Coordinates of C-alpha atoms and ligand atoms in Angstrom, one line a residue:
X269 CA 7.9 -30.7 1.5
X270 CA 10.0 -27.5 1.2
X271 CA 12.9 -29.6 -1.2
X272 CA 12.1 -27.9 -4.6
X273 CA 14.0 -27.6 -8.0
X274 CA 13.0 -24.7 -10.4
X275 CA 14.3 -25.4 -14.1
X276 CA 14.6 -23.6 -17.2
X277 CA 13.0 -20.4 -15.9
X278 CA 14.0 -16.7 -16.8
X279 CA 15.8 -15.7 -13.4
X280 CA 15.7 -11.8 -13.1
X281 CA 16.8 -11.2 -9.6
X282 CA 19.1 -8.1 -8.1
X283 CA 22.1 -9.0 -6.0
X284 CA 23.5 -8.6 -2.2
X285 CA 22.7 -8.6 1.4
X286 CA 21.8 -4.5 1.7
X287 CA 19.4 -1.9 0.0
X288 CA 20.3 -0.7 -3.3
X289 CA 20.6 2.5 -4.0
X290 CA 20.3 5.3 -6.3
X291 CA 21.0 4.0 -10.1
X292 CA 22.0 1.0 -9.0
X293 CA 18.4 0.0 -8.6
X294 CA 18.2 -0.7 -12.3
X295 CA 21.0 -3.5 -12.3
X296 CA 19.4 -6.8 -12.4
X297 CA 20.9 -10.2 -12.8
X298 CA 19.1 -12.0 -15.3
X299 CA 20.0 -16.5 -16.0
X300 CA 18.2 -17.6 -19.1
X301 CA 17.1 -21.2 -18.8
X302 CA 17.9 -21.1 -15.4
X303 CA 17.9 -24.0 -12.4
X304 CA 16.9 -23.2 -8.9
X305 CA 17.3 -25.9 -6.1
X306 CA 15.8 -25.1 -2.7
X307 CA 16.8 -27.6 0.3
X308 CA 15.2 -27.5 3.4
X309 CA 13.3 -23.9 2.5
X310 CA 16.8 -22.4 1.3
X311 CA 18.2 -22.0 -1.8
X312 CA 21.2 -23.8 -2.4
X313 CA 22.0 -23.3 -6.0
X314 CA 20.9 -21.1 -9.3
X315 CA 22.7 -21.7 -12.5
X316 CA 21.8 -23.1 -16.0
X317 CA 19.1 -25.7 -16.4
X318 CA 21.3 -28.5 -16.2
X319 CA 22.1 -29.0 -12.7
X320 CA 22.1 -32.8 -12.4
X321 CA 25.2 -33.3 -10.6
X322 CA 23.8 -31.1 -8.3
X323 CA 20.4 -32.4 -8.0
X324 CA 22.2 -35.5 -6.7
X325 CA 25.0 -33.3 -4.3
X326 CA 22.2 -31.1 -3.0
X327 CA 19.3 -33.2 -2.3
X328 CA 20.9 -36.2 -1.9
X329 CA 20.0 -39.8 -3.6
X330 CA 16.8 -41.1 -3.3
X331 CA 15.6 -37.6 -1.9
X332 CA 12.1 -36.7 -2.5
X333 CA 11.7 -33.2 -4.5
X334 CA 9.0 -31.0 -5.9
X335 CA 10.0 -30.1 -9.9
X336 CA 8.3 -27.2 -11.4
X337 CA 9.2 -26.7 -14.7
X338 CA 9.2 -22.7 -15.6
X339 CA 9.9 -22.6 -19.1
X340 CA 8.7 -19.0 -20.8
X341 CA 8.1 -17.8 -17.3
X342 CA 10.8 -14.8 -15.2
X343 CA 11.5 -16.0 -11.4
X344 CA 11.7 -13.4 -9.5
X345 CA 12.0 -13.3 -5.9
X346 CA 9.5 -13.1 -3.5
X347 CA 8.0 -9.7 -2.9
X348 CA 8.4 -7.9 -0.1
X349 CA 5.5 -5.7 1.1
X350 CA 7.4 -4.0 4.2
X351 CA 4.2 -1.2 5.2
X352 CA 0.6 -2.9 5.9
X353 CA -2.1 -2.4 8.9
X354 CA -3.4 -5.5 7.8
X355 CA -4.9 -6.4 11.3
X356 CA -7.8 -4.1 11.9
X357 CA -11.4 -4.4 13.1
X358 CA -14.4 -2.7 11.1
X359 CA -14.3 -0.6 7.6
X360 CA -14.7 2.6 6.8
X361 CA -16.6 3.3 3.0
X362 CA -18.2 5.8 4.4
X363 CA -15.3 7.8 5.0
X364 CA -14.2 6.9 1.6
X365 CA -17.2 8.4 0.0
X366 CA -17.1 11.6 2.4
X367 CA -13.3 12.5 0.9
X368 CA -14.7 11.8 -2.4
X369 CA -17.0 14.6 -1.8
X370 CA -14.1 16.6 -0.8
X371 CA -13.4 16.3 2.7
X372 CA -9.8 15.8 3.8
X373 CA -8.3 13.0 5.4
X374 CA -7.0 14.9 8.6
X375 CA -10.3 16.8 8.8
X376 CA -12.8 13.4 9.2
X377 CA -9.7 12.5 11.9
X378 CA -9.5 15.4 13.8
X379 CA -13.6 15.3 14.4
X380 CA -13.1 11.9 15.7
X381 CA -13.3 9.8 12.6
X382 CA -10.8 8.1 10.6
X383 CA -7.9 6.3 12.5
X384 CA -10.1 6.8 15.7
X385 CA -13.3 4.6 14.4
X386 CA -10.8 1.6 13.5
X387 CA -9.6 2.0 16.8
X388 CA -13.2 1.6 18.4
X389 CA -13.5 -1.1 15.9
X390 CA -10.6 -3.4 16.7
X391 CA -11.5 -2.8 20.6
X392 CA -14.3 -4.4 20.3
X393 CA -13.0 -7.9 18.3
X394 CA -11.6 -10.8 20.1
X395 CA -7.9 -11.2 19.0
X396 CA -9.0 -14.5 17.0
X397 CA -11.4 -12.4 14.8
X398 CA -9.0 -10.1 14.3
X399 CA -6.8 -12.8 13.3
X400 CA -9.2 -14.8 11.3
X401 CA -9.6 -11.1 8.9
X402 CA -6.1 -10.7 8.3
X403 CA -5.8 -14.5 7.1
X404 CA -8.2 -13.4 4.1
X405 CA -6.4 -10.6 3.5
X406 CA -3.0 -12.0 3.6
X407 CA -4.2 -15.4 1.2
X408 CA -4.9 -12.4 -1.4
X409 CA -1.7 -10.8 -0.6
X410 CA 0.3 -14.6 -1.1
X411 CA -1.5 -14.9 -4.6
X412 CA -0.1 -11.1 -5.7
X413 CA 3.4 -12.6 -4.8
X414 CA 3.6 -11.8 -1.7
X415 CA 6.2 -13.6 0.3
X416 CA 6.9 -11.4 3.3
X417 CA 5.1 -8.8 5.3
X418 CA 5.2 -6.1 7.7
X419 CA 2.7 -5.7 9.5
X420 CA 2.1 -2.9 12.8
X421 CA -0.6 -2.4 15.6
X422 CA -1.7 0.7 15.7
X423 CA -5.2 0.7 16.4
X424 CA -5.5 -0.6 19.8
X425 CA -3.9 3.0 21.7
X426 CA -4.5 1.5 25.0
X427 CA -1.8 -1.0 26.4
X428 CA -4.2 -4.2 26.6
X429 CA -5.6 -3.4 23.0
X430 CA -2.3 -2.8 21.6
X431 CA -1.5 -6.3 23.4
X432 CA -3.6 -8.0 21.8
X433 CA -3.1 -6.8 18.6
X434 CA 0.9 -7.6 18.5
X435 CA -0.5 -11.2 19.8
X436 CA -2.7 -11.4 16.7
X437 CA 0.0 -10.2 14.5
X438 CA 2.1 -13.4 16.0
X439 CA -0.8 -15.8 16.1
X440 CA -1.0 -14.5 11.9
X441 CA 3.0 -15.1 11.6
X442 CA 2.5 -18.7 13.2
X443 CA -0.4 -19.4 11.0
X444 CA 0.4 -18.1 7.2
X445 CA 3.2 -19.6 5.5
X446 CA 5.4 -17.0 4.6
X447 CA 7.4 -14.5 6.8
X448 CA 5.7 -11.7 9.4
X449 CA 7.5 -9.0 10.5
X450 CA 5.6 -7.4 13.7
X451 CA 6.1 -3.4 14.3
X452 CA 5.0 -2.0 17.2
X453 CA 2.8 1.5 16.1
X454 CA 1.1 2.5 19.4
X455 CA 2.1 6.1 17.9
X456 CA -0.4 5.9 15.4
X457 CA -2.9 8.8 17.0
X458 CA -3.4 10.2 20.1
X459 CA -6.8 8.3 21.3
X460 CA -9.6 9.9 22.1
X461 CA -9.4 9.4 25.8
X462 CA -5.7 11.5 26.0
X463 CA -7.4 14.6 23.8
X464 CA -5.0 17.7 24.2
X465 CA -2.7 15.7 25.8
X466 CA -0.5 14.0 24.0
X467 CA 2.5 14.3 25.5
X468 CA 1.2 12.1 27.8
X469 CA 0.1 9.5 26.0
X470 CA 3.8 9.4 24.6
X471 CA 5.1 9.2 28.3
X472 CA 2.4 6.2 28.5
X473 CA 3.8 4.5 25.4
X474 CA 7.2 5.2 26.8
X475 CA 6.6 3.9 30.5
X476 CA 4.4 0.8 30.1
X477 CA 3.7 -0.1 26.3
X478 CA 7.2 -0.4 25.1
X479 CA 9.2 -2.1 27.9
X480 CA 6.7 -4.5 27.7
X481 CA 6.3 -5.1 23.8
X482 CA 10.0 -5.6 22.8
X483 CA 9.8 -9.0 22.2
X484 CA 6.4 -9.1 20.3
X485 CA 7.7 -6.0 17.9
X486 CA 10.9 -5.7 16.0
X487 CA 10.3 -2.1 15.0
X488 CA 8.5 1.1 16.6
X489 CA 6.6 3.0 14.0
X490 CA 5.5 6.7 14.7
X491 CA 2.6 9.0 12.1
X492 CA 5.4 12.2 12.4
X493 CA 2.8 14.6 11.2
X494 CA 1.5 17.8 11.6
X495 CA -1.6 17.9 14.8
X496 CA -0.9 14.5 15.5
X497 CA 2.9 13.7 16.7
X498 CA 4.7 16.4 15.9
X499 CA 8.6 16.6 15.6
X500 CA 9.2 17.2 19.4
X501 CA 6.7 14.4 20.6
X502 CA 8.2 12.1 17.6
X503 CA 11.8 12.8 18.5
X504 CA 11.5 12.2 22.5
X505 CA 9.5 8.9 21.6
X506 CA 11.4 7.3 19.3
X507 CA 15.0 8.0 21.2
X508 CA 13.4 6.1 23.8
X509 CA 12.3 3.1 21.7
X510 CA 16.0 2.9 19.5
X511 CA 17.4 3.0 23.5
X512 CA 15.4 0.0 24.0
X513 CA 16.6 -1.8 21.1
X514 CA 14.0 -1.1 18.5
X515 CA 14.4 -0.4 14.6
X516 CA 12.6 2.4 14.0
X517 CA 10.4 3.5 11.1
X518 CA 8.1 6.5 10.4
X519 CA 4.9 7.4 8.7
X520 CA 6.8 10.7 7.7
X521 CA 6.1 13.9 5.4
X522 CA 2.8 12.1 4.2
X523 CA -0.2 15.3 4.9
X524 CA 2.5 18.4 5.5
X525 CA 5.8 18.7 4.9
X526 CA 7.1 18.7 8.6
X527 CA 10.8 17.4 8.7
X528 CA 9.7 13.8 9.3
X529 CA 12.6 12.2 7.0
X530 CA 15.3 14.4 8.3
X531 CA 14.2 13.3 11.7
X532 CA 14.4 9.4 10.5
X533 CA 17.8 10.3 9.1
X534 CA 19.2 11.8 12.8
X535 CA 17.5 9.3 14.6
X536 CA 19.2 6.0 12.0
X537 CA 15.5 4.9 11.1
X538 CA 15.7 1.7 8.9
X539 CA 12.7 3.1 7.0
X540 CA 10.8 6.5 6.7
X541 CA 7.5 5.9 4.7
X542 CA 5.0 8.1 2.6
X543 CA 7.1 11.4 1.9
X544 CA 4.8 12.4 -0.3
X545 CA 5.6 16.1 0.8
X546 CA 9.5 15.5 1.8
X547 CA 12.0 18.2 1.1
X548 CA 15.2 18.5 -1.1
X549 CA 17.1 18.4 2.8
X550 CA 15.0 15.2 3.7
X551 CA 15.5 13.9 0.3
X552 CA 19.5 14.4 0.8
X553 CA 19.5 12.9 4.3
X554 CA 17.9 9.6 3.8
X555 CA 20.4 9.4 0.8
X556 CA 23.4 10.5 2.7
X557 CA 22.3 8.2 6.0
X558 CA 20.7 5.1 4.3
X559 CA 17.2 5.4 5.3
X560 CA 15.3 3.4 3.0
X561 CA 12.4 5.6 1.1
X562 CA 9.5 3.4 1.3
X563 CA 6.9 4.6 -1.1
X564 CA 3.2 3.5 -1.1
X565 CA 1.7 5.1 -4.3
X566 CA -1.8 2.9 -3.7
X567 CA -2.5 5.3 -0.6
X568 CA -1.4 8.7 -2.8
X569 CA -4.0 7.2 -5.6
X570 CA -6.6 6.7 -3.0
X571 CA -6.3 10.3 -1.2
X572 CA -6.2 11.6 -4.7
X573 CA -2.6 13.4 -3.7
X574 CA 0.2 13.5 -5.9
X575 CA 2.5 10.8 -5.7
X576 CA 6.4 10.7 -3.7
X577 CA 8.9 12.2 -6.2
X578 CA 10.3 8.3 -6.3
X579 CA 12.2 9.7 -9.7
X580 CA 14.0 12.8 -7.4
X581 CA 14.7 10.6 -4.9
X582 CA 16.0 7.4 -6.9
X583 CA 18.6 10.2 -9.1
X584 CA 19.6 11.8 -5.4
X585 CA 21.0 8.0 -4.3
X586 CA 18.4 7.0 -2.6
X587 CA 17.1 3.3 -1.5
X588 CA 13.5 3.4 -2.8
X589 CA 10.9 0.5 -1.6
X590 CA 7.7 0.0 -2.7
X591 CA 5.1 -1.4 -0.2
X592 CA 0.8 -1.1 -0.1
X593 CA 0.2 0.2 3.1
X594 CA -3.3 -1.8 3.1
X595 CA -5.0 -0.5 5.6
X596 CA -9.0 0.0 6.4
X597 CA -8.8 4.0 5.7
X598 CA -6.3 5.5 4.0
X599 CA -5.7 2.8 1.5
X600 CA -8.2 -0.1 1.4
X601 CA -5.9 -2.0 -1.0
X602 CA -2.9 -4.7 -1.3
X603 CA -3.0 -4.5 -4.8
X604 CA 0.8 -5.4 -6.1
X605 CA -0.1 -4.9 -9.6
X606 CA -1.6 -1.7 -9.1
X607 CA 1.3 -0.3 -7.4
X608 CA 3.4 -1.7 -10.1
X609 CA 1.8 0.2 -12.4
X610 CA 1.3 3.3 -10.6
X611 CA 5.0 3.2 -9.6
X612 CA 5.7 2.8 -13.5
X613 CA 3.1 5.2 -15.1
X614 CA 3.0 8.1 -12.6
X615 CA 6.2 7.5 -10.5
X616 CA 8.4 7.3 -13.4
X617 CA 10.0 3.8 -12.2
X618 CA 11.7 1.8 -14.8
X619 CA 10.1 -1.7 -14.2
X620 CA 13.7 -2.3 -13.0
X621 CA 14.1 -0.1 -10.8
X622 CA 10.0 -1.4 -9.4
X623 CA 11.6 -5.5 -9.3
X624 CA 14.1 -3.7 -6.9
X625 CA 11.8 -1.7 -4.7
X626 CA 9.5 -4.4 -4.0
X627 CA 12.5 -7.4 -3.4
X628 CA 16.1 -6.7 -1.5
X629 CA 14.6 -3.0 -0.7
X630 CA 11.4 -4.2 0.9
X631 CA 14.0 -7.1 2.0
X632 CA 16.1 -4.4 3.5
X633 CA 13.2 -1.9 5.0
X634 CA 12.1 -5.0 7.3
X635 CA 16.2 -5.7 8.6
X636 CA 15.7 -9.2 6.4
X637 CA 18.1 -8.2 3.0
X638 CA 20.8 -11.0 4.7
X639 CA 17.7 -13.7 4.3
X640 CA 15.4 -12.2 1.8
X641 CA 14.8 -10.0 -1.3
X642 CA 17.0 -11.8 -4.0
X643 CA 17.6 -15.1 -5.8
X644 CA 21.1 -16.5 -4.5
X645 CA 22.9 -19.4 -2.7
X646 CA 22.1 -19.0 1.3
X647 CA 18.9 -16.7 0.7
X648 CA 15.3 -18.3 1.9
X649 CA 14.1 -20.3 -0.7
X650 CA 11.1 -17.1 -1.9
X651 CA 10.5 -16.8 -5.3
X652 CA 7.5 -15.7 -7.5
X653 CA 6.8 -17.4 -11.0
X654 CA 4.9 -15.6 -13.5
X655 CA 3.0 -16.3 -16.2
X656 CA 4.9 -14.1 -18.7
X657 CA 8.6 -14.3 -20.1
X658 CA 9.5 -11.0 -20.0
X659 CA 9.4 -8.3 -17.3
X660 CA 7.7 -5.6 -19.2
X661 CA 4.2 -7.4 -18.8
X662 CA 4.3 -6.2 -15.1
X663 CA 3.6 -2.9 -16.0
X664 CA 1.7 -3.1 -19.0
X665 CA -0.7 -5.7 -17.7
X666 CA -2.0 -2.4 -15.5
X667 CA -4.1 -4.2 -11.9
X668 CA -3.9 -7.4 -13.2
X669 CA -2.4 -10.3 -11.8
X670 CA 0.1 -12.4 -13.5
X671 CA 1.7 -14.5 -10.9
X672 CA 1.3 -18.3 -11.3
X673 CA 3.1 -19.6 -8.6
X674 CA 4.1 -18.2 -5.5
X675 CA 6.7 -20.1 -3.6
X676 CA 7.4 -19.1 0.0
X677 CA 10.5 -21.1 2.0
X678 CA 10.2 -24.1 -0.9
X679 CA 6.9 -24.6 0.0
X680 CA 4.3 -23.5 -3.1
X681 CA 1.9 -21.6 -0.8
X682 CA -0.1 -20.5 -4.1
X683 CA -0.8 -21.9 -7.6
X684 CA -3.2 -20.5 -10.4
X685 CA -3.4 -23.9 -11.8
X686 CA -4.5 -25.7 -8.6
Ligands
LIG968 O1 -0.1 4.9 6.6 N1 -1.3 7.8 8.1 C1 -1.3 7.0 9.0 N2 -1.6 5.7 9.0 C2 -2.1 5.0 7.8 C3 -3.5 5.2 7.7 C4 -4.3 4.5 8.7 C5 -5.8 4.7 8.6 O2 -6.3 5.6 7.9 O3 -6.4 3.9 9.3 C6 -1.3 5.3 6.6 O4 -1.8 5.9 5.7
LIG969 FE1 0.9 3.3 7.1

């Protein structure tokens, strides 16, 4: 039954149908003893607590409803976690424990480890195993809050693999109960096979993998970085995707500072993600072209680099999201408190400024703000109850989760109570 009402809850939700930018992305709307009535999976009123009238307009007598009563706990809206490889085969600990001991991330790639092993990994699974890993994965990610989520190919680098991977990702969306946004990233690495030649392994994406995946992916995602696709490479592949009629995104600025977000910018990316290394220019360019600055702190804190300047780029009028980027090697986690409080203790986020990133900016980084990423009339009816009354226990309660209920289209697709 997706026909729920919502009453006397703390509603702290920000407002509109677009990212938010710059210091804007503190201003939250905020109903004490609120009412929320979801019809049919969308939301079709928030006000005070005493919305009987409306009960009886909205769901109409003798309707059959779900009531949760939300008293000492914020709503907030469903979170949006617009960056994951959460279809993969395989793991890789011991890569973990070889960076620990100081090797870097690009090194263990470039002598065939690191995105390369996943790859031989998730050739070798059937597309149902594949699928059957990201359902555990994604449960976790539903009880964190979780209500929508990108999620790319990537490590299939051969047009069947990468096939069967974007299948996968659909067989996940038709499976899971909340809302999956497919991305296309067959410019993840250059596979072994294609070695030294990677320009044409981009003509190979060009020629045969994207004609052919433009209804399984609504974005094209590219890893813009130094020794892997490089600004030429990038800029040649991801003209001929937008020409196509693909949103683009980027892995950009995350190992080197290479001009990845000033490439997003010319190029009208929705998103350009990582920038842990981006310059003033890139900075002023996603500002200046609304690119929205996806963030991922949880990979930063696992490669032990210092974290995006999310403080620079919020005071430069930026769009800031906030996504985990769970994936088997850079960042084996989906943790939504951890980033939260990552974002707040070391990024310098107001826990405003966080409910923002991970709502109608994640909302907006997938094309999704019209439908997702805030509490109003029209919107999908995504929200996430917690367990506290005030916003400040996000933070403060550091990797812990405090999320009670998660409700994805009306439907409560997680309780802590059940
Ligand atoms: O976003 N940097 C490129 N891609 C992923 C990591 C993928 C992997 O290590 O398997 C990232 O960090
Ligand atoms: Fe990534």
């Amino acid at each position: 039954m997706s026909n729920l009402y919502i009453k006397h809850a703390t509603i702290v939700t920000p407002l509109g149908n677009e990212a938010v930018k710059g210091e804007d992305m503190r201003r939250l709307n905020v109903i004490e003893d609120g009412a929320i009535l979801i019809r049919d999976g969308v939301i079709r009123y928030v006000g005070n607590s005493n919305p009987l009238r409306h009960i009886y307009s909205i769901f109409g007598h003798g309707a059959t409803f779900r009531e949760i009563d939300a008293k000492g706990r914020v709503v907030l809206p469903g979170f949006v976690d617009s960056h994951t490889h959460m279809v993969f085969g395989g793991f890789r600990p011991d890569e973990f424990r070889w960076r620990l001991q100081g090797e870097s991330y690009m090194s263990i790639m470039e002598r065939g480890g690191g995105i390369q092993s996943t790859v031989n990994a998730t050739r070798d699974l059937s597309g149902a195993d594949l699928v059957k890993n990201a359902e555990r994965l994604m449960d976790r990610m539903i009880s964190m809050g979780v209500t929508t989520v990108e999620v790319k190919s990537g490590y299939g680098l051969d047009f069947n693999s990468e096939a069967k991977m974007l299948a996968a990702i659909g067989q996940l969306a038709a499976k899971c109960r909340i809302e999956v946004v497919p991305t296309f990233l067959g410019a993840h690495a250059v596979p072994a096979e294609y070695k030294g030649r990677t320009s044409e392994y981009v003509d190979l994406i060009i020629e045969k993998m994207l004609p052919k995946f433009r209804k399984a992916a609504r974005f094209c995602d590219i890893f813009t970085e130094k020794g892997v696709f490089e600004i030429e490479d990038s800029r040649r592949l991801m003209k001929a995707a937008a020409a196509m009629g693909y949103k683009l995104k980027f892995h950009a600025d995350e190992i080197v500072q290479l001009g990845g977000a000033e490439l997003a910018a010319e190029l009208g990316a929705v998103s350009a993600d990582h920038l842990l290394h981006v310059s003033n220019e890139g900075i002023r360019a996603l500002a200046d072209r609304n690119v929205v600055a996806t963030l991922l702190p949880l990979t930063a804190f696992a490669l032990k680099e210092e974290f995006a300047p999310a403080r620079k780029m919020i005071d430069a009028g930026c769009a800031v999201a906030l996504a985990s980027d769970l994936n088997p090697g850079s960042c084996f986690s989906g943790s939504i408190p951890l980033m939260i409080a990552l974002a707040c203790i070391y990024m310098n986020m107001s826990v405003e400024e966080v409910i923002t990133a991970l709502t109608i900016n994640g909302a907006a980084a997938c094309c999704l703000a019209d439908r997702k990423g805030s509490i109003q009339p029209g919107k999908d009816g995504d929200v996430v109850i917690l367990d506290f009354d005030n916003i400040n226990m996000l933070p403060y309660y550091v990797g812990m989760n405090c999320v009670r209920t998660t409700v994805a289209k009306g439907n409560v697709v997680y309780d802590s109570n059940l």
